[in-house]
Coordinates of C-alpha atoms in Angstrom, one line a residue:
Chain A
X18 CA 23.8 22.5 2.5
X19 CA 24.4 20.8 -0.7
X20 CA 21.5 20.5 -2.9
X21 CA 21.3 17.0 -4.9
X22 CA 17.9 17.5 -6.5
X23 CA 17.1 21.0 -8.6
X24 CA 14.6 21.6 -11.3
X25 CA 13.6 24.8 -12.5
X26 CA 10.5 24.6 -13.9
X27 CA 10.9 20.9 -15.3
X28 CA 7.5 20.4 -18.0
X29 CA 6.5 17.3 -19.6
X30 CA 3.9 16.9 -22.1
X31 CA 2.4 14.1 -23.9
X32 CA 0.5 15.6 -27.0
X33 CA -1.6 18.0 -25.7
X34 CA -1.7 16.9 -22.3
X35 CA 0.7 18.6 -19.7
X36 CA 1.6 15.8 -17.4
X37 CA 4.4 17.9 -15.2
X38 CA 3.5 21.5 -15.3
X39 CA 6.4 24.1 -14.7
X40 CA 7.6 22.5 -11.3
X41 CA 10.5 23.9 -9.4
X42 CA 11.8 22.4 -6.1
X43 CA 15.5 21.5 -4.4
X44 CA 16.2 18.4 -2.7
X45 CA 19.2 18.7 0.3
X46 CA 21.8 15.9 0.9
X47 CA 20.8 13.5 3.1
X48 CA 17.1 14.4 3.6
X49 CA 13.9 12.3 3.0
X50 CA 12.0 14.3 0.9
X51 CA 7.9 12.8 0.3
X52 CA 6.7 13.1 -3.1
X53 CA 3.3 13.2 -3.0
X54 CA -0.2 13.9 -5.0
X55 CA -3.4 11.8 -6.1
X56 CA -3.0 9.2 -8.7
X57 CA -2.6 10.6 -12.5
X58 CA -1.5 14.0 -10.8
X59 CA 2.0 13.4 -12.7
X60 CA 4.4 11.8 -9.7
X61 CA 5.9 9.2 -12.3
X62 CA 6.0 11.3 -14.9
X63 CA 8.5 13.9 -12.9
X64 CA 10.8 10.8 -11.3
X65 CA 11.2 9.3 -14.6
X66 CA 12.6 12.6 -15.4
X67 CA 14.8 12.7 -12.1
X68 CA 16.1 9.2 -12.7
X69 CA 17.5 10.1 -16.5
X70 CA 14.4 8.0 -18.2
X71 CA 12.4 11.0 -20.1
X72 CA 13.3 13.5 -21.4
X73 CA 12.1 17.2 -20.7
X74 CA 9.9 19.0 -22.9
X75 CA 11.0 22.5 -21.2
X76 CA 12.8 23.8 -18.1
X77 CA 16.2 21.9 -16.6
X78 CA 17.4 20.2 -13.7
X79 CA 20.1 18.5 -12.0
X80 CA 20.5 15.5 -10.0
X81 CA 23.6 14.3 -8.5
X82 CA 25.0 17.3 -10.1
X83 CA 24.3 16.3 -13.4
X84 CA 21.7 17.6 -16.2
X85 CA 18.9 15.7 -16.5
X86 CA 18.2 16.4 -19.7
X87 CA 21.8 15.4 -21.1
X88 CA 23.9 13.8 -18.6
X89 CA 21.4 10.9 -17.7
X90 CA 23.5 8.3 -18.2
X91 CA 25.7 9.3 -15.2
X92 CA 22.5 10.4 -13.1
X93 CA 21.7 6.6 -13.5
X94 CA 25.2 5.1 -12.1
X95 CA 24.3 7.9 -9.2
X96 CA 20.8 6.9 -8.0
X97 CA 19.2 3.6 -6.7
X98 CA 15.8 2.9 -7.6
X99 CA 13.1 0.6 -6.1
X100 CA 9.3 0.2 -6.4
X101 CA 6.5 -1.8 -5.1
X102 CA 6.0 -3.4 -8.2
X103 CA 9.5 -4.4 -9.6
X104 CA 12.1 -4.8 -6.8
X105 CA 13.7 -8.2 -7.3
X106 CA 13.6 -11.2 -9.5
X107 CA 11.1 -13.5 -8.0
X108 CA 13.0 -16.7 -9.9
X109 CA 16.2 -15.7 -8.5
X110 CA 17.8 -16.7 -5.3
X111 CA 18.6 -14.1 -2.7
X112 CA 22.4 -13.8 -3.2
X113 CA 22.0 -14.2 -6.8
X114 CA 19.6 -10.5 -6.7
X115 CA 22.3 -9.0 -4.8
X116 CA 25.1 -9.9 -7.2
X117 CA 23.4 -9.2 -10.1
X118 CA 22.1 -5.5 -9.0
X119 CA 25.3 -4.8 -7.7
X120 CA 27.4 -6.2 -10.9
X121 CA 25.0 -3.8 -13.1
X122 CA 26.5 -1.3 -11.1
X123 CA 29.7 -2.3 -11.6
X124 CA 31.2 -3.3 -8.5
X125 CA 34.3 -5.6 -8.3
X126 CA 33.0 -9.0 -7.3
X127 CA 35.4 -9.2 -4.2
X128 CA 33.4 -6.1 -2.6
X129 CA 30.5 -7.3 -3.6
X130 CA 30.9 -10.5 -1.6
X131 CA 32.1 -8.4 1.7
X132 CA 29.4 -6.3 1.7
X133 CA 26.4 -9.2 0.3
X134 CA 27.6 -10.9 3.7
X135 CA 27.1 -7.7 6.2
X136 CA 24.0 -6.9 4.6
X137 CA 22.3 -10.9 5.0
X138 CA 23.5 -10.7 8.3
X139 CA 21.5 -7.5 8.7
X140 CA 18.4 -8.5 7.5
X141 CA 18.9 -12.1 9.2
X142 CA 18.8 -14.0 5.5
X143 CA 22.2 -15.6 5.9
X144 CA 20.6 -19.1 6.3
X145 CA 18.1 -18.2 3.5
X146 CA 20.3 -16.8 1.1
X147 CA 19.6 -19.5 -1.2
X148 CA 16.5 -19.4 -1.2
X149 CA 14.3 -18.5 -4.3
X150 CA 13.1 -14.6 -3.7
X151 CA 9.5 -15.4 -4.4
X152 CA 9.2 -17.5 -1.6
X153 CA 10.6 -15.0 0.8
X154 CA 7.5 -12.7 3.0
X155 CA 6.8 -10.0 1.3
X156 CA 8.4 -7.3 4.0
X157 CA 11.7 -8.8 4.3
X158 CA 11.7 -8.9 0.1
X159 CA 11.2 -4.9 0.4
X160 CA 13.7 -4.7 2.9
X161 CA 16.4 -6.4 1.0
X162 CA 15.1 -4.5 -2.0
X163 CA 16.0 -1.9 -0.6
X164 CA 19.4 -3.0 0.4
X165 CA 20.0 -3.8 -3.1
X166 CA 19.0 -0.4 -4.0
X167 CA 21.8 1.5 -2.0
X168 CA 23.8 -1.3 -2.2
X169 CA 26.5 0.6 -4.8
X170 CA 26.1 3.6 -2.5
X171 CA 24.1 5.6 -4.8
X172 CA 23.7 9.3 -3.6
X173 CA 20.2 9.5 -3.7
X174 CA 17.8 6.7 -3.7
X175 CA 14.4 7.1 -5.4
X176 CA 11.3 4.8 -3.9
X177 CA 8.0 4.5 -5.7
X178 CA 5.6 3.3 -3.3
X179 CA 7.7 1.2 -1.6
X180 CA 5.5 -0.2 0.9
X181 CA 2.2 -0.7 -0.8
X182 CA 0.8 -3.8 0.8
X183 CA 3.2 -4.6 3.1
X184 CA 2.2 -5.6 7.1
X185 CA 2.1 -2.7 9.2
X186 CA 5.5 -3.8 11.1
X187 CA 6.9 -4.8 8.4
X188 CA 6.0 -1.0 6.9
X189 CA 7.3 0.6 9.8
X190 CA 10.7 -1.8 10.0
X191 CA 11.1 -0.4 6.6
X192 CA 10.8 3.3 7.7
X193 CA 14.1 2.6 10.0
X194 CA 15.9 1.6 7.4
X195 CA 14.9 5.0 5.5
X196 CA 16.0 6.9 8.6
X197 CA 19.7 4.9 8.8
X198 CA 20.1 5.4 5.0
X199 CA 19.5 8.9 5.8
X200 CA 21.4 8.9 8.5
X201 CA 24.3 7.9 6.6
X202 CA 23.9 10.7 4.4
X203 CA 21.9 9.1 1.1
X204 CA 19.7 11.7 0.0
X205 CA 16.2 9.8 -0.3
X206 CA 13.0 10.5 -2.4
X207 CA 10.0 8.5 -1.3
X208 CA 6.2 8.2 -3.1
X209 CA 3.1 7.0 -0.6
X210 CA 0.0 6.8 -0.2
X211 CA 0.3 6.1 3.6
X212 CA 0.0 9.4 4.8
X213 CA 1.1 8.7 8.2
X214 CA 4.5 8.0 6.2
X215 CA 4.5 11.5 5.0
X216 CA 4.9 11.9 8.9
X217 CA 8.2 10.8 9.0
X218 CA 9.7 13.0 5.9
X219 CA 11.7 16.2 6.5
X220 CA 10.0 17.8 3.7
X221 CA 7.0 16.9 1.6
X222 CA 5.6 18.3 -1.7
X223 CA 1.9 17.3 -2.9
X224 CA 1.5 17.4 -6.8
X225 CA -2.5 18.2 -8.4
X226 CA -2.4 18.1 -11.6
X227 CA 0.9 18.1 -12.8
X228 CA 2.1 21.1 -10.6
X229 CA 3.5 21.6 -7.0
X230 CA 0.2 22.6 -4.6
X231 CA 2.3 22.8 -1.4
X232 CA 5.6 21.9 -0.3
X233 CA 6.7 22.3 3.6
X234 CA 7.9 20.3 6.3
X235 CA 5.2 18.3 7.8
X236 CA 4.3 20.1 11.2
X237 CA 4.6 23.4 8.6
X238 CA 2.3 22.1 6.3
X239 CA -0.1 20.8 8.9
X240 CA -0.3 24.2 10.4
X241 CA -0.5 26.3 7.6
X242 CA -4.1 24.3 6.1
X243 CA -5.0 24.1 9.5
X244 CA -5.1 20.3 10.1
X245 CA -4.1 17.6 12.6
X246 CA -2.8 15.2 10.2
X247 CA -1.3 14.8 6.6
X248 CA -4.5 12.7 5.7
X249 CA -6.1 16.1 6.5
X250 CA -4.5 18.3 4.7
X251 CA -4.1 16.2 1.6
X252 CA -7.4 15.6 1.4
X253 CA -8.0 19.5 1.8
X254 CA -5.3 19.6 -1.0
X255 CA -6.4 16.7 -3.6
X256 CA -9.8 16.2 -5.7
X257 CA -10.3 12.6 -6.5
X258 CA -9.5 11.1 -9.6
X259 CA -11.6 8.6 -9.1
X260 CA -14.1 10.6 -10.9
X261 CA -11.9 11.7 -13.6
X262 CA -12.0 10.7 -17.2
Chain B
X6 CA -25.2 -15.9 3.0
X7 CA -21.6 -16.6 2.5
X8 CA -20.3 -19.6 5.3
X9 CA -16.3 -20.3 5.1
X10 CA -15.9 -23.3 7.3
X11 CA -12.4 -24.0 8.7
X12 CA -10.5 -23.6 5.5
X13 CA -6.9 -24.7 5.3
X14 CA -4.9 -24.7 1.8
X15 CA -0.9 -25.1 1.3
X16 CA 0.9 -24.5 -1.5
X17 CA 4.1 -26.8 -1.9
X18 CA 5.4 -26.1 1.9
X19 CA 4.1 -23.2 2.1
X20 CA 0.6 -22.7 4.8
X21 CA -1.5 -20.2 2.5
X22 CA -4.5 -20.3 4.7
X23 CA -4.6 -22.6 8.0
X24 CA -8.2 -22.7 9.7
X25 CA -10.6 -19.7 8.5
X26 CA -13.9 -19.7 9.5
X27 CA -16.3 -16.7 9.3
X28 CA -20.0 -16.4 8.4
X29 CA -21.6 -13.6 6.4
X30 CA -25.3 -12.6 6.1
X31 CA -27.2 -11.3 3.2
X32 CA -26.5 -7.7 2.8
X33 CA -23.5 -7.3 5.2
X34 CA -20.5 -5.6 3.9
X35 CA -17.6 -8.1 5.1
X36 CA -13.9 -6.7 5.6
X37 CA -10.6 -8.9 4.7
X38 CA -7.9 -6.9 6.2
X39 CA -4.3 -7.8 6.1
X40 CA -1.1 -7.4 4.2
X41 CA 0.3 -8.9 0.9
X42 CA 0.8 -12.4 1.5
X43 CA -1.4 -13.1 3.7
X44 CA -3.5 -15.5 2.3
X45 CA -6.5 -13.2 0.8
X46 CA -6.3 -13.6 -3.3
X47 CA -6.2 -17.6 -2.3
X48 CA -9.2 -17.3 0.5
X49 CA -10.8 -15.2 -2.4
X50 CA -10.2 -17.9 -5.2
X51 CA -11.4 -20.3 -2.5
X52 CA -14.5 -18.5 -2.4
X53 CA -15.2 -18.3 -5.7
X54 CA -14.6 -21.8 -7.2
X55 CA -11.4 -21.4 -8.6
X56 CA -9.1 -22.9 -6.0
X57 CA -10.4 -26.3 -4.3
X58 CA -9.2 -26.4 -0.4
X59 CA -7.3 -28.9 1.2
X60 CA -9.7 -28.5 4.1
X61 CA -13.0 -27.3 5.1
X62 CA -16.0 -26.1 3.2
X63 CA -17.5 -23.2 1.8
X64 CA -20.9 -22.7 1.6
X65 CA -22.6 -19.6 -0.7
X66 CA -26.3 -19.2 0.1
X67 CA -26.0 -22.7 0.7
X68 CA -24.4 -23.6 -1.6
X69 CA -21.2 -26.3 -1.4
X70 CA -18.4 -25.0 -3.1
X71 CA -17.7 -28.8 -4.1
X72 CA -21.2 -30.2 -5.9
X73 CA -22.6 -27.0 -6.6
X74 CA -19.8 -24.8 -8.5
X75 CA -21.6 -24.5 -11.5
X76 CA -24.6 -22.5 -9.8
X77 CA -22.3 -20.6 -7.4
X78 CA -20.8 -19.5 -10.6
X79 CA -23.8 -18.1 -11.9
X80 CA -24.9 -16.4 -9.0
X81 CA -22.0 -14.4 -7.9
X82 CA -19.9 -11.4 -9.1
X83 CA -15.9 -11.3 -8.9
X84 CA -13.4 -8.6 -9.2
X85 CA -10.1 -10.0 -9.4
X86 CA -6.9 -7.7 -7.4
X87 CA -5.5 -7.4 -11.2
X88 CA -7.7 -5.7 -13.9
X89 CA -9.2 -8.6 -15.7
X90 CA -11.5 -7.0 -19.0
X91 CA -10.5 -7.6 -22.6
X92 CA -8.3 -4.7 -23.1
X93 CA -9.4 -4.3 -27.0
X94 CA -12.8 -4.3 -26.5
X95 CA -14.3 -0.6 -25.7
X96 CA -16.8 0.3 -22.3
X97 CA -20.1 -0.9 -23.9
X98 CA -18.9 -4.1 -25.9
X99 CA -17.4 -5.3 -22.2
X100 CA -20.4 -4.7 -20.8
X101 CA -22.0 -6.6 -23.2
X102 CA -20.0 -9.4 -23.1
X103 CA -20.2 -10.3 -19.4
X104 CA -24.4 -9.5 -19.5
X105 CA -24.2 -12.4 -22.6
X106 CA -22.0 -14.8 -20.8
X107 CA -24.2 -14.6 -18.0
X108 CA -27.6 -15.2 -20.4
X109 CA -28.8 -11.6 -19.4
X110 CA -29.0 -7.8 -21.3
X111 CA -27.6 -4.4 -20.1
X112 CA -31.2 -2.9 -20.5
X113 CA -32.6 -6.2 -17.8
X114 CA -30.2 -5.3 -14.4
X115 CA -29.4 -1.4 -16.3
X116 CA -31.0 -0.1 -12.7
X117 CA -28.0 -2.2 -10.5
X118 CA -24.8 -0.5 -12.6
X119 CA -27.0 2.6 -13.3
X120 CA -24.9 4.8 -10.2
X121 CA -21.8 3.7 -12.0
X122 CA -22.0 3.2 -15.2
X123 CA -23.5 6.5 -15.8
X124 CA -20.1 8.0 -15.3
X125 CA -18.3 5.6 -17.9
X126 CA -21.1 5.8 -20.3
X127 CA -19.8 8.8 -21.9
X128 CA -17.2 6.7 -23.1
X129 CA -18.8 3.7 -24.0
X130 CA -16.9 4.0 -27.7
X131 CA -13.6 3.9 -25.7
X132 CA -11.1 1.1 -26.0
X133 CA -11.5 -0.1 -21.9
X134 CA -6.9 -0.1 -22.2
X135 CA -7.4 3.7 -22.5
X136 CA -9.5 4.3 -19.6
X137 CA -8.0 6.0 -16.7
X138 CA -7.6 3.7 -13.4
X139 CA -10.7 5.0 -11.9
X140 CA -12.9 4.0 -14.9
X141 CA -11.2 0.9 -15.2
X142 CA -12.2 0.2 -12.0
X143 CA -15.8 1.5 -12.6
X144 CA -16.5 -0.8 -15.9
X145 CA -14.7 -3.9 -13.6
X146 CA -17.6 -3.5 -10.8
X147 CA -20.5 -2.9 -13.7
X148 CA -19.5 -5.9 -15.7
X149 CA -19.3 -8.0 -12.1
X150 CA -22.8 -6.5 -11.4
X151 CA -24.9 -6.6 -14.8
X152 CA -26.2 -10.2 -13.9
X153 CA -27.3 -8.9 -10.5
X154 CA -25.2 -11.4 -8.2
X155 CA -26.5 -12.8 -4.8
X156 CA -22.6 -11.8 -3.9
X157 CA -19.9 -9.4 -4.7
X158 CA -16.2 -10.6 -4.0
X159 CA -13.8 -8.2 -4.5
X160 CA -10.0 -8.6 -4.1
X161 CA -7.9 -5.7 -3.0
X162 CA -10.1 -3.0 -5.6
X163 CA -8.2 0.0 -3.8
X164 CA -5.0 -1.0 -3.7
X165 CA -2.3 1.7 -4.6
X166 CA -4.9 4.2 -4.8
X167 CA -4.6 7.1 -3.1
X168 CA -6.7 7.9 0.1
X169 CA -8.8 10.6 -1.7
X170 CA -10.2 7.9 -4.7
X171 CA -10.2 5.0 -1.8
X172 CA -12.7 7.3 -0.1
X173 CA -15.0 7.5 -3.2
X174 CA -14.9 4.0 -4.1
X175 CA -16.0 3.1 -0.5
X176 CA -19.0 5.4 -1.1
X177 CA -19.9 3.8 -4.4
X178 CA -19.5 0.4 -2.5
X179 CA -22.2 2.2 -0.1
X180 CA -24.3 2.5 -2.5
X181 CA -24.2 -0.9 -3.7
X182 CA -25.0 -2.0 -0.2
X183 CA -27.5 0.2 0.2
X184 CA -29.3 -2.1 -2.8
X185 CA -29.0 -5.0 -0.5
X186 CA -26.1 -6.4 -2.1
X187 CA -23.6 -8.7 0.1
X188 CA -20.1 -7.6 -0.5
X189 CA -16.4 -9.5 0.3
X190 CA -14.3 -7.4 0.1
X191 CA -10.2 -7.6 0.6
X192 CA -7.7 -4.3 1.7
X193 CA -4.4 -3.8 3.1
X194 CA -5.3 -0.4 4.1
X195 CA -5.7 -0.9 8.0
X196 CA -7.8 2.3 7.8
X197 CA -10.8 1.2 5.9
X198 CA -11.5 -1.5 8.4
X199 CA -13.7 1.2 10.2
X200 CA -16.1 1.4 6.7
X201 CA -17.0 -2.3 6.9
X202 CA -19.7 -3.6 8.8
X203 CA -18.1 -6.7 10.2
X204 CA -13.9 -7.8 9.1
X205 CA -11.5 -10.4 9.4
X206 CA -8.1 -9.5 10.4
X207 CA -5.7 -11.9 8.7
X208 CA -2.1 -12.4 9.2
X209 CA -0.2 -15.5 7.9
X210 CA -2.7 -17.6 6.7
X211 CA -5.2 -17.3 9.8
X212 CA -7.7 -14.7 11.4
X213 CA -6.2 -13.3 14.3
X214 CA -10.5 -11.8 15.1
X215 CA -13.4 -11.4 13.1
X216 CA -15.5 -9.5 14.3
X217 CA -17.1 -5.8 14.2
X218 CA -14.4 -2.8 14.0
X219 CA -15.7 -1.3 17.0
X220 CA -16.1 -4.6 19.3
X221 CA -11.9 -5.1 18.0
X222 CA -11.7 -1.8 19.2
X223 CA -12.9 -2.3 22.4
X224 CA -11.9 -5.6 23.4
X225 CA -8.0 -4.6 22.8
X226 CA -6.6 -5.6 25.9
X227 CA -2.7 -3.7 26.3
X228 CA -2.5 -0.2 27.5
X229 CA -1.5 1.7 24.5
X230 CA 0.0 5.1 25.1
X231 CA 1.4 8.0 22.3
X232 CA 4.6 9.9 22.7
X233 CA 5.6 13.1 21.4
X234 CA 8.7 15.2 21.4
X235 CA 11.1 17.4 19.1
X236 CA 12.7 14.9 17.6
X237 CA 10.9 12.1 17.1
X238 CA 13.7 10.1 15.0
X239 CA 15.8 10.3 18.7
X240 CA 12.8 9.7 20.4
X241 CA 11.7 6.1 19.1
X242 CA 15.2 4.8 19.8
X243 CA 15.0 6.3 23.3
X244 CA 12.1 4.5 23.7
X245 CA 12.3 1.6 22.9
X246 CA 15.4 1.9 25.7
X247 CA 12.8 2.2 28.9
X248 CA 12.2 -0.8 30.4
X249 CA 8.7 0.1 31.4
X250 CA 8.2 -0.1 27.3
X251 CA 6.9 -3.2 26.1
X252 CA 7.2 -2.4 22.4
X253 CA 7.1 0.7 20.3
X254 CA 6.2 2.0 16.7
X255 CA 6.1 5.3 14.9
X256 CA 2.5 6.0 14.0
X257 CA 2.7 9.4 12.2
X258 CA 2.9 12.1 14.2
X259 CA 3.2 10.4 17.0
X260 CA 5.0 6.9 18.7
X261 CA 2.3 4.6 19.9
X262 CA 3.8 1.7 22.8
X263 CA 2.2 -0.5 25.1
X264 CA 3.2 -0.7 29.0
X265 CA 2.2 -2.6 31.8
X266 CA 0.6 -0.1 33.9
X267 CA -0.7 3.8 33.6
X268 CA 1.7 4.2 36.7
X269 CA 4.4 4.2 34.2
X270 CA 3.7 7.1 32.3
X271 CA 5.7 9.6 34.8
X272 CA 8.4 7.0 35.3
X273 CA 8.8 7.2 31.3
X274 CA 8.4 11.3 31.1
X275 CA 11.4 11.9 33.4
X276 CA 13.4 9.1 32.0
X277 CA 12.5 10.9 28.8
X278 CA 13.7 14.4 29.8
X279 CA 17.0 13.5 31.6
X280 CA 17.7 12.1 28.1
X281 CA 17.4 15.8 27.0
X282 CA 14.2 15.8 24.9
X283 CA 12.2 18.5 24.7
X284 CA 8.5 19.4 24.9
X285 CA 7.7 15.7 25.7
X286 CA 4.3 14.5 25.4
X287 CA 2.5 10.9 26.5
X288 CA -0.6 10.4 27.1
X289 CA -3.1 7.6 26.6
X290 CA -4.9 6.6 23.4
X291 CA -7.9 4.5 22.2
X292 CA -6.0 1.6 19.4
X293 CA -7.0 1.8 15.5
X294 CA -7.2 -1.6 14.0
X295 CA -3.8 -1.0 12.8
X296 CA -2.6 -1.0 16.6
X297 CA -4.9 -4.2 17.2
X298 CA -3.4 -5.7 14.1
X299 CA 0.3 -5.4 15.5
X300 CA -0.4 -5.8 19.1
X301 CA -2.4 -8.9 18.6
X302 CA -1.4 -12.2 20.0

């Protein structure tokens, strides 16, 4: 199986402080691989790497088959990229998100009208694809952030909390749409802090401070701490940072 | 202590809260569950004399939000979903501030904030934009505490936090409550329903129940199953296929549905298998909230 994700211990430090701490791992093609860990454990830190935006301080990795640490500008053209907290641009209309993510990307404007017209049929938007984004619910607005995402048919998608605060259908609709992206062989790479999401990954890893405390698939994981469910075994896993300075 | 009285509110054409009602006493730790967008920051700006209604009333220890905002004001505590301290000014001079605006001293309510503040007080020379998000947090809730409010409202405080800190800051809210404190609070974490003494489930502007977690519990009215198998991806689409299946999600591990009838559990199983899935397992389950909150009417 091809492997679109390596790092061999990948580091990052800030100063003194050792954000991403010697962390080693492969991703296959076409899996949905959850990366998890408390907040502050270094999640970010490690998928700015992975998505060409830092730089780092020791050890190497590839994504998409190219070098992180030099070859970043191709990663980006490779990968989609969503988060909770930028997706879209709330003062643009629908279609205008669509063509403007996808004309970023580069795709000629003839394709990009083909495939803006399967994908509002998809979601059902057609009749709202005028409509301002902000004034669209908040799980369709994933959902089509998510289109938008893989819309240039990026390789491997990375999604940072992706469905913080959406409604619990909603949440799941958007799960489906993981599964079909998968399906169709984009290699996906998906933060949480639903743990009944890590569920539905092939493989999970759960960072503590900075470094890799377990990786397995699910059901492995679950029997190896000897808990029921992920929410179990992360919190066997994970100290708080609650607490932390 | 806190009455909402059959609030509506619409923004342009869009129906941010249509009809809310819910009482809650002195002491009570009050639960507003539901998603983004469904109309808790405005209930919470309602609430707290920042947003006038279109509709209704809103009484705090009777008190009308319309003629008596100015006392309300002084008598409650607010934590806003977005971290609202001045940045440039450290722990202590925060602190400070908010005891001032509110014509008290630290050292006067020092014995409400003591539980927390204690932790950030090591820090108190620290610019609050360089605290972590957990001290953030913890210096938010002292300086909506230090002029011992009849009220605490706070508005989403453990969102995209993970499930390990979200348990500690339920146990500090505990403790809060312990003190006799009455506490609004908002979450879109289905799951922390069950740490509130009474909740509201909201979904597009309106409360679909209020009422205790366990009495939701109990008074959910489907028969709710959870199916199990090899491959569970194969499995939800097969599913949803049976015509004995009302409606089906994945819930972690498992695929929770509702049906018509127990009888239809063996009907399902064989229908399952012929379909070649293997090690197939259904049985029947009590619903969390988060199964009341999508199976509800």
């Amino acid at each position: 199986m091809e492997q679109v994700i390596i790092t061999n211990n990948l580091t990052k430090k800030f100063g003194s402080f050792t954000a991403v701490d010697n962390i080693s791992f492969y991703v296959e093609k076409g899996e949905i691989f959850g990366f998890l860990g408390a907040n502050g454990a270094g999640k970010t830190t490690a998928m700015r790497m992975l998505c060409g935006l830092s730089k780092p301080t020791s050890g190497s990795g590839s994504v998409a088959g190219y070098d992180i640490s030099k070859e970043y500008e191709k990663i980006k053209k490779n990968i989609g990229y969503m988060s909770q907290k930028f997706s879209l641009y709330e003062d643009l209309t629908v279609a205008e998100n669509i063509k403007l993510f996808a004309g970023i990307y580069g795709m000629p404007l003839k394709k990009i009208k083909e495939k803006s017209a399967h994908i509002l049929e998809r979601l059902e938007l057609t009749d709202r694809k005028d409509t301002l984004v902000k004034y669209i619910p908040t799980g369709w607005k994933q959902k089509l952030a998510f289109s938008v995402a893989v819309f240039h048919d990026p390789k491997i998608v990375f999604l940072d909390e992706p469905t913080g605060g959406v409604d619990p259908e909603a949440r799941r609709q958007f799960w489906e749409m993981i599964y079909e992206a998968a399906d169709n062989g984009i290699t996906i790479f998906v933060t949480t802090h639903y743990m009944d999401e890590a569920e539905y990954c092939d493989r999970i890893s759960i960072m503590v401070q900075g470094k890799i405390a377990a990786l397995a698939a699910p059901k492995d994981m679950k029997k190896e701490y000897g808990a029921a469910t992920m929410d179990k075994v992360f919190r066997k896993l994970v100290a708080g940072t609650f607490n932390q300075e | 202590m806190v009455k909402v009285e059959n609030i509506s509110k619409a923004f342009k054409n869009v129906q941010a809260l249509n009809n809310v009602s819910f009482h809650a006493e002195k002491g009570e730790l009050f639960g507003i569950i539901g998603p983004d967008g469904a109309g808790k920051t405005t209930l919470f700006r309602i609430m707290t004399t920042l947003t006038i209604p279109d509709e209704g009333a809103v009484f705090i220890n009777n008190r009308s939000i319309f003629n008596d905002y100015m006392k309300i004001r002084k008598n409650i505590g607010y934590m806003p979903g977005k971290f609202a301290l001045y940045q440039d000014l450290t722990v202590e001079e925060n602190l400070n501030f908010f005891a001032s605006v509110f014509n008290t001293t630290i050292e006067e309510n020092y014995h409400l904030v003591k539980g927390i503040y204690s932790h950030i007080a090591p820090f108190k020379n620290r610019k609050a934009g360089k605290l972590s998000g957990g001290m953030k947090q913890k210096l938010a809730l002292s300086c909506a505490l230090i002029h011992k409010p009849e009220v605490l409202f706070l508005d989403e405080p453990t969102t995209g936090v993970d499930p390990v800190s979200r348990k500690e800051f339920w146990d500090m809210l505990y403790d809060l409550k312990k003190m006799g404190i009455t506490i609004i609070v908002s979450t879109p974490y289905m799951d922390e329903a069950s740490r509130c003494d009474r909740i509201a489930l909201i979904k597009n502007g309106a409360f679909i129940d209020v009422d205790s977690p366990a009495n939701i519990i109990n008074n959910f009215d489907n028969i709710l199953i959870a199916l199990k198998a090899d491959n569970m991806r194969k499995l939800l689409k097969d599913v949803r296929k049976c015509r004995q299946i009302k409606s089906a999600f994945a819930f972690g591990a498992e695929i929770h549905a509702v049906i018509d009838s127990d009888n239809f559990i063996e009907e399902i199983s064989s229908q399952l298998k012929s379909l070649d899935h293997k090690n197939i397992e259904i049985y029947r389950i009590p619903p969390a909230i988060e199964d009341c909150y999508i199976w509800s009417r």
